[in-house]
Each structure stands twice: as structure tokens, then as C-alpha cells.
Coordinates of C-alpha atoms in Angstrom, one line a residue:
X167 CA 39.9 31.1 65.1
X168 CA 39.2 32.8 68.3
X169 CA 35.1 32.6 68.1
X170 CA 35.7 28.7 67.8
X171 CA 36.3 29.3 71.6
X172 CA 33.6 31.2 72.1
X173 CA 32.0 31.2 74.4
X174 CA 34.9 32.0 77.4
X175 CA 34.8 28.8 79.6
X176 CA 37.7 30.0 81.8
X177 CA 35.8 31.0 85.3
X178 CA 38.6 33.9 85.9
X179 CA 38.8 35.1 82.4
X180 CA 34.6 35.8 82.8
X181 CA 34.7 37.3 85.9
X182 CA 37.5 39.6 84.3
X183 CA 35.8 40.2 81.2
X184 CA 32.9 41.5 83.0
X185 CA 34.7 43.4 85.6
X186 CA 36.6 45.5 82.7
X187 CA 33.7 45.9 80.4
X188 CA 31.6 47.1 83.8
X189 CA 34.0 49.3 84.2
X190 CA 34.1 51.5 81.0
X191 CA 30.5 51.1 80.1
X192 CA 30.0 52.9 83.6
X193 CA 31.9 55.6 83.2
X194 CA 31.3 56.1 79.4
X195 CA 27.5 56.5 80.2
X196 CA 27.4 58.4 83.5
X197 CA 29.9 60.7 81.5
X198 CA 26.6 61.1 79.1
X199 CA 24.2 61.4 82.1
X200 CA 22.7 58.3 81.2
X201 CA 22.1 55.6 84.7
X202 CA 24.9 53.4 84.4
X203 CA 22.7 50.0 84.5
X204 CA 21.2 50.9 81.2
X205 CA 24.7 50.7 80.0
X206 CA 25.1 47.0 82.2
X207 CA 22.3 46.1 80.6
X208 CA 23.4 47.3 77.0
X209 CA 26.7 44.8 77.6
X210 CA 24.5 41.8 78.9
X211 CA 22.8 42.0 75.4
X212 CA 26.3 42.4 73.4
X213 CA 28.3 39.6 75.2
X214 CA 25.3 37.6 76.2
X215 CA 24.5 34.0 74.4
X216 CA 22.0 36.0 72.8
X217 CA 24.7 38.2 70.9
X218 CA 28.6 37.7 70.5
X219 CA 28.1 34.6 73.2
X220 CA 31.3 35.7 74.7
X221 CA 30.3 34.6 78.1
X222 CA 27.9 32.1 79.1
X223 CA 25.4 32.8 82.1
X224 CA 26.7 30.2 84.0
X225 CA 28.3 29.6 86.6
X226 CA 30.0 33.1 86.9
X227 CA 27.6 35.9 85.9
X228 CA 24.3 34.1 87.2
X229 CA 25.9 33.7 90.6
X230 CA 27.1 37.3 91.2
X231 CA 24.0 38.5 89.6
X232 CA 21.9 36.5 92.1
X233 CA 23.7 38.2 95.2
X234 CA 23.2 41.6 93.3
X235 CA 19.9 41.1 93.0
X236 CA 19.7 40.5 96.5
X237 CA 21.9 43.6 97.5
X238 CA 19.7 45.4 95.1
X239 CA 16.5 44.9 97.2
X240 CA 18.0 45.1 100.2
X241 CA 19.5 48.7 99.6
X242 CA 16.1 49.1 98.4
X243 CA 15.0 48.9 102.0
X244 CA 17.5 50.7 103.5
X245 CA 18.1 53.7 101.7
X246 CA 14.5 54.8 102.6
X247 CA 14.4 57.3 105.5
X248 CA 11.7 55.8 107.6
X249 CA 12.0 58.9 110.0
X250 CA 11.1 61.8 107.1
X251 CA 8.2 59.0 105.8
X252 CA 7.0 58.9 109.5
X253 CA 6.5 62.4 109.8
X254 CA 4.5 62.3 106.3
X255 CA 3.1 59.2 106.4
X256 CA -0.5 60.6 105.6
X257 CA 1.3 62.2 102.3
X258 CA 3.9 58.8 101.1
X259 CA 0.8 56.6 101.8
X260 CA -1.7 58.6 99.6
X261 CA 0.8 58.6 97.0
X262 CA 2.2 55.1 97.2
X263 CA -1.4 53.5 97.0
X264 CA -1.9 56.0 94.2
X265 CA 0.6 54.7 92.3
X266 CA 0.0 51.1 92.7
X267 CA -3.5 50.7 91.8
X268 CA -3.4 53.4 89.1
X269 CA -0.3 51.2 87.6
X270 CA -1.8 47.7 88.6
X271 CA -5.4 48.0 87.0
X272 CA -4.7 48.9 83.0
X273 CA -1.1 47.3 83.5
X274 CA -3.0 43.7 84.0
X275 CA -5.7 44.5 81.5
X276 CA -2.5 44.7 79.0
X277 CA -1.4 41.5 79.9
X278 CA -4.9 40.3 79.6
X279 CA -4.9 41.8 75.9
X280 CA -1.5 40.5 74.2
X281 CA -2.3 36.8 75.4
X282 CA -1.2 36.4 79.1
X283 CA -2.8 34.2 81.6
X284 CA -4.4 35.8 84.6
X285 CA -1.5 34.7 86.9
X286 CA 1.2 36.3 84.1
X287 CA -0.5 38.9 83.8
X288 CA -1.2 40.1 87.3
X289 CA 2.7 39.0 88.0
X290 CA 3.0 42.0 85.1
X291 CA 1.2 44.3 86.3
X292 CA 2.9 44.0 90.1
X293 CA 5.9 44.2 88.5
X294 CA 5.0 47.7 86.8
X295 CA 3.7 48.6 89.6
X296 CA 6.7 49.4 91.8
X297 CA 9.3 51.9 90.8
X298 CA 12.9 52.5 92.0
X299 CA 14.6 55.7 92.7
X300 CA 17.4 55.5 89.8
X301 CA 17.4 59.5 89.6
X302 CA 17.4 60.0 93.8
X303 CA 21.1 61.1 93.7
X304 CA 20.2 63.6 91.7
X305 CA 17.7 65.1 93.7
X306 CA 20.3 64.5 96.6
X307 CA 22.8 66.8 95.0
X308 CA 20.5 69.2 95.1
X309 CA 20.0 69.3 98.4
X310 CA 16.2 68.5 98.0
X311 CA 15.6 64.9 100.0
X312 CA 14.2 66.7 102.9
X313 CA 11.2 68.0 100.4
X314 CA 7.7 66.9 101.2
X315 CA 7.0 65.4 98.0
X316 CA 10.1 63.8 98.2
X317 CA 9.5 62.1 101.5
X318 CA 6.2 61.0 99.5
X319 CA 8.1 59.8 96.6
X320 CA 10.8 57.6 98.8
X321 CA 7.7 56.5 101.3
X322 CA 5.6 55.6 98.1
X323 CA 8.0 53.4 97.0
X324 CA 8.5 51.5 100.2
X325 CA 4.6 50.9 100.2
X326 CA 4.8 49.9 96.1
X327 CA 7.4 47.7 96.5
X328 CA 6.2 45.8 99.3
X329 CA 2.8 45.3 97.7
X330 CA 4.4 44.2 94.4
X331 CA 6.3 41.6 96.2
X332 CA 3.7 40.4 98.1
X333 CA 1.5 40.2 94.8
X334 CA 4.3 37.9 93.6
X335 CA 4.4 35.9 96.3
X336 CA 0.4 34.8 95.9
X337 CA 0.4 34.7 92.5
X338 CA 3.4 32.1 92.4
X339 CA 1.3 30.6 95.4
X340 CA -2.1 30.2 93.6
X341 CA -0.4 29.4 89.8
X342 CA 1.0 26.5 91.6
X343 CA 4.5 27.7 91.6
X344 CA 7.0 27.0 94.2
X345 CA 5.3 23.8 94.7
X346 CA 1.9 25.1 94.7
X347 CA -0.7 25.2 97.1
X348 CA -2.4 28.2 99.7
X349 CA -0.4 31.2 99.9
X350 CA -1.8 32.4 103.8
X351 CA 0.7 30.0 104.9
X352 CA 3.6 31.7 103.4
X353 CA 2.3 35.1 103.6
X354 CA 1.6 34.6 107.5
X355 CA 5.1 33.1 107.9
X356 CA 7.0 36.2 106.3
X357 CA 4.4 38.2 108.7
X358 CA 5.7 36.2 111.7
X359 CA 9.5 36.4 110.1
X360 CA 8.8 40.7 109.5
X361 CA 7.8 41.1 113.1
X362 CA 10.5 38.7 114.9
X363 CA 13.4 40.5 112.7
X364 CA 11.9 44.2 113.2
X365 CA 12.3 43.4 117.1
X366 CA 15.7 41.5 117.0
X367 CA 17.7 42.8 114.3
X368 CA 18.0 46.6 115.3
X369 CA 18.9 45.3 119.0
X370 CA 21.6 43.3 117.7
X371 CA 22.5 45.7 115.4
X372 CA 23.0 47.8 117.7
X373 CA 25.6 46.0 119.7
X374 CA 27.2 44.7 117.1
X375 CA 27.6 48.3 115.3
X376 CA 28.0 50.4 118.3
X377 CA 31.0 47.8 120.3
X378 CA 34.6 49.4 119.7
X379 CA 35.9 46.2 119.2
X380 CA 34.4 45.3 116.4
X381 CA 36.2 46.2 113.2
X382 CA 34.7 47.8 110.2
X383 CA 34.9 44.7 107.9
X384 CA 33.2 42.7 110.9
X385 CA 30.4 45.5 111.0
X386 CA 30.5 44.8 107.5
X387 CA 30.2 41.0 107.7
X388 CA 27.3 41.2 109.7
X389 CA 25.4 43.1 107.6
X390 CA 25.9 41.4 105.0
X391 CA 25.5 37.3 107.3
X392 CA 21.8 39.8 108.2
X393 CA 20.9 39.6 104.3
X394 CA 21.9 36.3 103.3
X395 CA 20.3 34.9 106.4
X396 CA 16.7 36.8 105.9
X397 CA 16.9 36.1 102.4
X398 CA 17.8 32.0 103.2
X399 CA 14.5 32.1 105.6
X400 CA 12.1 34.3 103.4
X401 CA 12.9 31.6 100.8
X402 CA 12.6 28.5 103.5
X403 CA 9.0 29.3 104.1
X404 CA 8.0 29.6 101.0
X405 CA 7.8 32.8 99.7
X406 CA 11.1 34.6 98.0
X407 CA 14.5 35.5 98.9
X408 CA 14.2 38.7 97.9
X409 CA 11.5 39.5 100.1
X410 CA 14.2 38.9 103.2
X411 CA 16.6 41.0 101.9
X412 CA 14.0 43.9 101.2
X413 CA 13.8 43.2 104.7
X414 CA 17.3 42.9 106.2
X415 CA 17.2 46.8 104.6
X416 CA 14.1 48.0 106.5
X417 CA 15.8 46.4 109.9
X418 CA 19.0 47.5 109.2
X419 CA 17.8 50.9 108.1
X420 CA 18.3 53.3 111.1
X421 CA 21.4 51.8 111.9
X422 CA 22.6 52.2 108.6
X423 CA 21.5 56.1 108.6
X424 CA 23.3 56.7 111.9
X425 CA 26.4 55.4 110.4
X426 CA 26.9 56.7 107.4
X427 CA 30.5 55.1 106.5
X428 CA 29.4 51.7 107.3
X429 CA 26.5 52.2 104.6
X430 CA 28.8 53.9 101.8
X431 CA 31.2 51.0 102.3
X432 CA 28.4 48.5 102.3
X433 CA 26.9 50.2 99.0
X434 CA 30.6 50.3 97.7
X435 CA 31.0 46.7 97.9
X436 CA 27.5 46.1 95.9
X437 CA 27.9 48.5 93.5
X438 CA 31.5 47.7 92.8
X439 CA 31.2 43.6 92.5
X440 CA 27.6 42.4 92.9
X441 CA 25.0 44.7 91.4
X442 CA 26.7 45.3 88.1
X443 CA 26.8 41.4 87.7
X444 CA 23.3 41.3 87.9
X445 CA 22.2 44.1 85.5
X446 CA 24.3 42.2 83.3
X447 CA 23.1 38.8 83.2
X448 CA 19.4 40.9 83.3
X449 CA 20.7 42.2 79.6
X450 CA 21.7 38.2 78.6
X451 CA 18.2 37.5 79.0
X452 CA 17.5 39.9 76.3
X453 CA 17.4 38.1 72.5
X454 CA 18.5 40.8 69.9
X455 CA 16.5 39.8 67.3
X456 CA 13.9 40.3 69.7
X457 CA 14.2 44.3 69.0
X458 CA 13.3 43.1 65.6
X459 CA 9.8 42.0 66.9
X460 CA 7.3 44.4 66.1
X461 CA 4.9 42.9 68.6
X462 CA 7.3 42.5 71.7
X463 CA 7.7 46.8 70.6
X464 CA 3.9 46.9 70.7
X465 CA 4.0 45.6 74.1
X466 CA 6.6 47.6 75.8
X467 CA 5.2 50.9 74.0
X468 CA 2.1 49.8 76.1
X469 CA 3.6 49.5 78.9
X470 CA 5.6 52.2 78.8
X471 CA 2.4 54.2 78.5
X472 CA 0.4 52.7 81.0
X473 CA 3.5 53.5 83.4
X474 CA 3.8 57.3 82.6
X475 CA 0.3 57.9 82.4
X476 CA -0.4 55.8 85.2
X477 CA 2.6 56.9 87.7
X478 CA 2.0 60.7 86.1
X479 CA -1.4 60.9 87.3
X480 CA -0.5 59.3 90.9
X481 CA 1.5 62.1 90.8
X482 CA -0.9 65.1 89.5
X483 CA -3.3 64.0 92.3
X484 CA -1.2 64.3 95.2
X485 CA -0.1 67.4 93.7
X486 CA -3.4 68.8 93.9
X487 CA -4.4 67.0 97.3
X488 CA -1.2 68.4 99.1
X489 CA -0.6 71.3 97.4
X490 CA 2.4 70.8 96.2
X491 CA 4.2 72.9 93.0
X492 CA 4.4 72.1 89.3
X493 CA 7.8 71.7 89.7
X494 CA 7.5 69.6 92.7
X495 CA 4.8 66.9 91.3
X496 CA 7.1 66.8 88.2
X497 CA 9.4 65.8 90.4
X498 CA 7.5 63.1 91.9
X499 CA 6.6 61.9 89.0
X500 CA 9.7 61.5 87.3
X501 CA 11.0 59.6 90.1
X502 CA 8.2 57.2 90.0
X503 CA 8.5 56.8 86.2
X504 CA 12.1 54.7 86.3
X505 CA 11.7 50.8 86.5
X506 CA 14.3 48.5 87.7
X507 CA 15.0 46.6 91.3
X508 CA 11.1 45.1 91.8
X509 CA 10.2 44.7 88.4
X510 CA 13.3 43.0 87.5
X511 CA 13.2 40.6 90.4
X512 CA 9.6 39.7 89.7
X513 CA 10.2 39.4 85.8
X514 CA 13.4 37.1 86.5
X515 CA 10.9 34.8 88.9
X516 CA 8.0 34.7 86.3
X517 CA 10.4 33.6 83.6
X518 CA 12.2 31.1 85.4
X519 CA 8.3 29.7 86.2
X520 CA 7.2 30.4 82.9
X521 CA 4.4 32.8 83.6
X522 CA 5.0 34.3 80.7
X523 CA 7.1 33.9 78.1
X524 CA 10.6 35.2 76.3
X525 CA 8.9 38.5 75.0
X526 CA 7.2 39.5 77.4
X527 CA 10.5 39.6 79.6
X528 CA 12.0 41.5 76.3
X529 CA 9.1 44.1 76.1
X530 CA 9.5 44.8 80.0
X531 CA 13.7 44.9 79.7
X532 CA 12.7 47.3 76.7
X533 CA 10.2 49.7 79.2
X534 CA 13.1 50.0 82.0
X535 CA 15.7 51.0 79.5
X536 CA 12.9 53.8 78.1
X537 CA 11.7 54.5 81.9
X538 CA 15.3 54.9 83.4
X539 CA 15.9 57.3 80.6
X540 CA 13.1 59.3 80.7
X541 CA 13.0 59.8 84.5
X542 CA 16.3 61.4 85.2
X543 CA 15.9 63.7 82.7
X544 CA 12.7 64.6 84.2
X545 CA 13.8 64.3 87.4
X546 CA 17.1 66.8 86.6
X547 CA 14.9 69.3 85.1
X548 CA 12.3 69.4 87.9
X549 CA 15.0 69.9 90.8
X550 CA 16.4 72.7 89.0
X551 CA 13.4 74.7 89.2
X552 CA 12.7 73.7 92.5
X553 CA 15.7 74.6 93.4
X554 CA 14.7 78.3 92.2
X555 CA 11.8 77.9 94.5
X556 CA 11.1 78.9 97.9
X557 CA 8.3 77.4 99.7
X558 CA 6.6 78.5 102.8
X559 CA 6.5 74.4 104.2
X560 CA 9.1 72.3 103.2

């Protein structure tokens, strides 16, 4: 009797539902070392329409899930430490343009090979092309941020995730999405937006942040009125929200660093309601049958290649170019390997313009469950050792 109301229509009953589930899938997988989204995204299969249909996407899960994309790119921004990447800008560079077009080239001559149109196929490839640094804590509790080829790993993804967005961006421009037409409009507007918010925001910022009589939920408030607003204007002028709050997080992001409790509250508040939302509704997109699908397996297995090989030998070469260790270009490596914040937000925008199709999206959902498994590991083993190490420039 109870799956004839199936599924849950009650708005309250969803958002609890998800909350609870969110909450023991969480700490049952972080229990097992495992990155809690993969988890989130385990439950958005299970309880999605395409499993038990317990909860619809709508209206609950696919609003929450939009802000947490949102918060997800715009942490994305400011978690970086722009002063470390400064002082190695020479090394994050190399790396970052390393592991772009190593990624990019046989990522879109996939695409071009299992049926994909040029424009779904370079939105592919830009999407494989970024990474996110799912196992950073981990080098953070071992005390090894400040690392040279960590400062390259963090600065490389600032550079790959700006390129992969803008990729987006023209692609969606040229295929006609969006309403179609020239993308240097757009991309010279988000140019004009990047510079006018670099030059305000921190000065703001910094009076809003730094006055006494401001409380910490009002610091908190602004922050967060900072991303909605960037993100409302990226979108306005035609490119994408996300690209605003990617950057509200680079404008926000020394402020943020010089106060750390504002940031942990503001990553507290994602991380508690908005982010797990959207790794959720990410898993609804995922069909179950689909992991019946030998070729949507073919694909990802593809992928999945072309993104450790690829990101692997982004990695061996700045090893070699800067000198770095073994241990220390395993390390970059394995934190280049995990895919999640870009390529999700560029695989949920080609699907909703149908740039590719269904399984596609399911081969790339299947690559960042294998990527975010396979890089912490990596990444846990390679800061043990170089841990043990001792090198003469740090």
C-alpha cells in the first residue's frame, strides 16, 4: 500500500527524507574513508525516479541542489590560496595548462568516437578537463598545503576550471544554446563583470567584514547576497551562473582566508543543507539500468582512462620540470585525478541543452564515482611518504 504513494509529494516530508538519509550515508562512508558525495550520489540513484521513486526532483531536491551547485563553485574559488599560487605561479601555470590540454585533446576525440557532435563532445572534453580537490583535506591533515607541488596542484585547478567554464560558455554560445548567437559578447561581458567585481568586492568586503557592528550572520548574509548576486549577473549576460559564483569565491577569497570562522561557518552552512542536496539530485539523474549498459561502461572506462593517463602525465612532467619527488608528483597527480564540482556543472548544462544524451551523462556520473575513489587513496598514500620526506625547498 505504501508505494501507491510513492513517490513523497509532501514538500517537508522530502526535505526530511533527504536530510536523514544525508546524514547517515555521510557518516557511514567517511567511516570507510570513502568521499562522502559518492555516497550522496549512491542515495540520488536509490531514491531517485530512476530507482525506488521515493522522491521526485521537483520542487525540493532540484532547488537545494541548484544553490549547492552554486556554493559548490563558489567554494571552488575561494578555497584556493591565491597568495602561495602567486609565489609559484610559473609552477601552477605549467601544470594547470598541462592538465588541460593533455585532458581536452583525446577526451574530445572520445566523444568524437562513441557518436557525439563536435559541440557535445568538446562540452565533454572541458568537462574532463577540470578536476576538484576532493582529497585536499587530506593533504591538509598532513600538514602539507604549503608544498610546492601542492601550490601547483590548487593553482592548476584554478586555471582548469576557469578554462573549462569558459569552454562551456562558447560552446553553448556557438551550438545555439542560450538563445544562440556570438559568444565575444558574453565572454567580453563576464571580462568586464570579472574586472568590476575583482576591484569592488574586496573593498566592500572589507568594510563589511572588518566593522564591529556587524554580526556574524550579517557577515554571513553578505557573502552569501555576493554569490547569488554574481551568479544572477553572470547568467544576465549571457553566459552561466556558475561562472559568477566561481567568481564571488576568487573576490571573496583573501577575505575569507583572513577570517577563518567566517569561512568555516560559511562552508558549514553548504555542506550541512545545500551541497548534499545537489550531489543528490546529481545521483537522480543516474538511470540504474543504465549500469546494465555495456556501452555507457565502454564509455566511462574511456574516460576514465583518458583522465588518469591524461592528468598522470600532466603530473610526471612537472615532476621532471620542477624537480619534484616520486612521492610528490604522485601526489599531484592523485589530486588531479578526482572529478566532480566543474564537470558536474557542465554535464548538468549539456543535458538540460541536449548536447548529449542520457548515457553520456551516466558514463561521466560513472568516471567521478571511479575518479573520487581512486584519488584519495592515492592521494593518502602519497602524503604519507612525503610526510617521511625532507626536502631542501619546500
Amino acid at each position: 500500500m505504501m508505494l501507491q504513494h510513492l513517490p513523497i509529494e509532501d514538500v517537508i516530508v522530502q526535505f526530511t527524507v533527504v536530510i536523514l538519509a544525508a546524514l547517515v550515508v555521510r557518516i557511514g562512508f567517511e567511516r570507510t574513508r570513502v568521499p562522502g558525495l559518492i555516497g550522496l550520489i549512491v542515495l540520488g540513484m536509490i531514491i531517485g525516479p530512476g530507482g525506488l521513486n521515493v522522491l521526485p526532483q521537483e520542487p525540493v531536491v532540484e532547488l537545494f541542489g541548484s544553490i549547492g551547485l552554486l556554493y559548490i563553485m563558489f567554494i571552488a574559488g575561494a578555497e584556493i590560496d591565491l597568495d602561495l599560487v602567486r609565489d609559484r605561479k610559473q609552477e601552477a601555470i605549467s601544470f594547470g595548462a598541462m592538465a588541460f590540454v593533455f585532458t581536452f585533446a583525446p577526451a574530445f576525440g572520445v566523444g568524437l568516437l562513441f557518436g557525439l557532435e563536435t559541440a557535445g563532445a568538446l562540452l565533454l572534453a572541458a568537462a574532463l578537463s577540470s578536476h576538484t580537490l576532493v582529497a585536499y583535506p587530506i593533504i591538509g591533515r598532513f600538514g602539507l598545503a604549503g608544498r610546492r607541488p601542492i601550490v601547483a596542484a590548487t593553482g592548476g585547478t584554478l586555471l582548469t576550471d576557469t578554462a573549462s567554464l569558459l569552454v562551456l560558455v562558447i560552446v553553448i554560445r556557438s551550438a545555439g544554446g542560450e538563445g544562440g548567437g556570438s559568444w565575444i559578447v558574453p565572454i567580453a561581458s563576464l571580462a568586464a563583470l570579472s574586472v568590476g567585481a575583482l576591484l569592488v568586492v574586496p573593498r566592500v568586503s572589507g568594510i563589511v567584514l572588518g566593522s564591529e557592528l556587524n554580526t556574524q550572520a550579517e557577515k554571513a548574509l553578505f557573502l552569501l547576497a555576493v554569490l547569488l548576486v554574481l551568479s544572477v549577473l553572470a547568467d544576465a549576460i549571457g553566459t552561466e551562473d556558475i561562472l559568477g559564483a566561481f567568481l564571488a569565491g576568487l573576490c571573496l577569497n583573501r577575505a575569507l582566508h583572513r577570517r577563518h570562522d567566517l569561512k568555516q561557518h560559511l562552508e558549514f552552512v553548504g555542506q550541512m543543507l545545500f551541497i548534499p542536496f545537489f550531489f543528490v539530485e546529481t545521483g537522480m539523474r543516474l538511470r540504474l539500468d543504465a549500469l546494465q549498459d555495456l556501452a555507457t561502461w565502454l564509455l566511462a572506462l574511456a574516460l576514465v582512462t583518458v583522465v588518469l593517463a591524461a592528468k598522470g602525465s600532466a603530473a610526471m612532467a612537472a615532476t621532471r620540470l620542477f624537480g619534484y619527488s616520486r612521492a610528490e608528483g604522485l601526489a599531484i597527480a592523485s589530486l588531479s585525478f578526482p572529478q566532480a564540482a566543474a564537470t558536474l556543472a557542465v554535464i548538468v548544462i549539456g543535458l538540460e541543452l541536449k548536447l548529449f544524451d542520457a548515457d553520456t551523462a551516466d558514463a561521466v556520473i560513472i568516471v567521478i564515482f571511479l575518479t573520487c575513489l581512486i584519488g584519495p587513496l592515492m592521494t593518502r598514500h602519497a602524503a604519507k611518504r612525503m610526510s617521511q620526506d625532507a626536502p631542501a625547498d619546500r
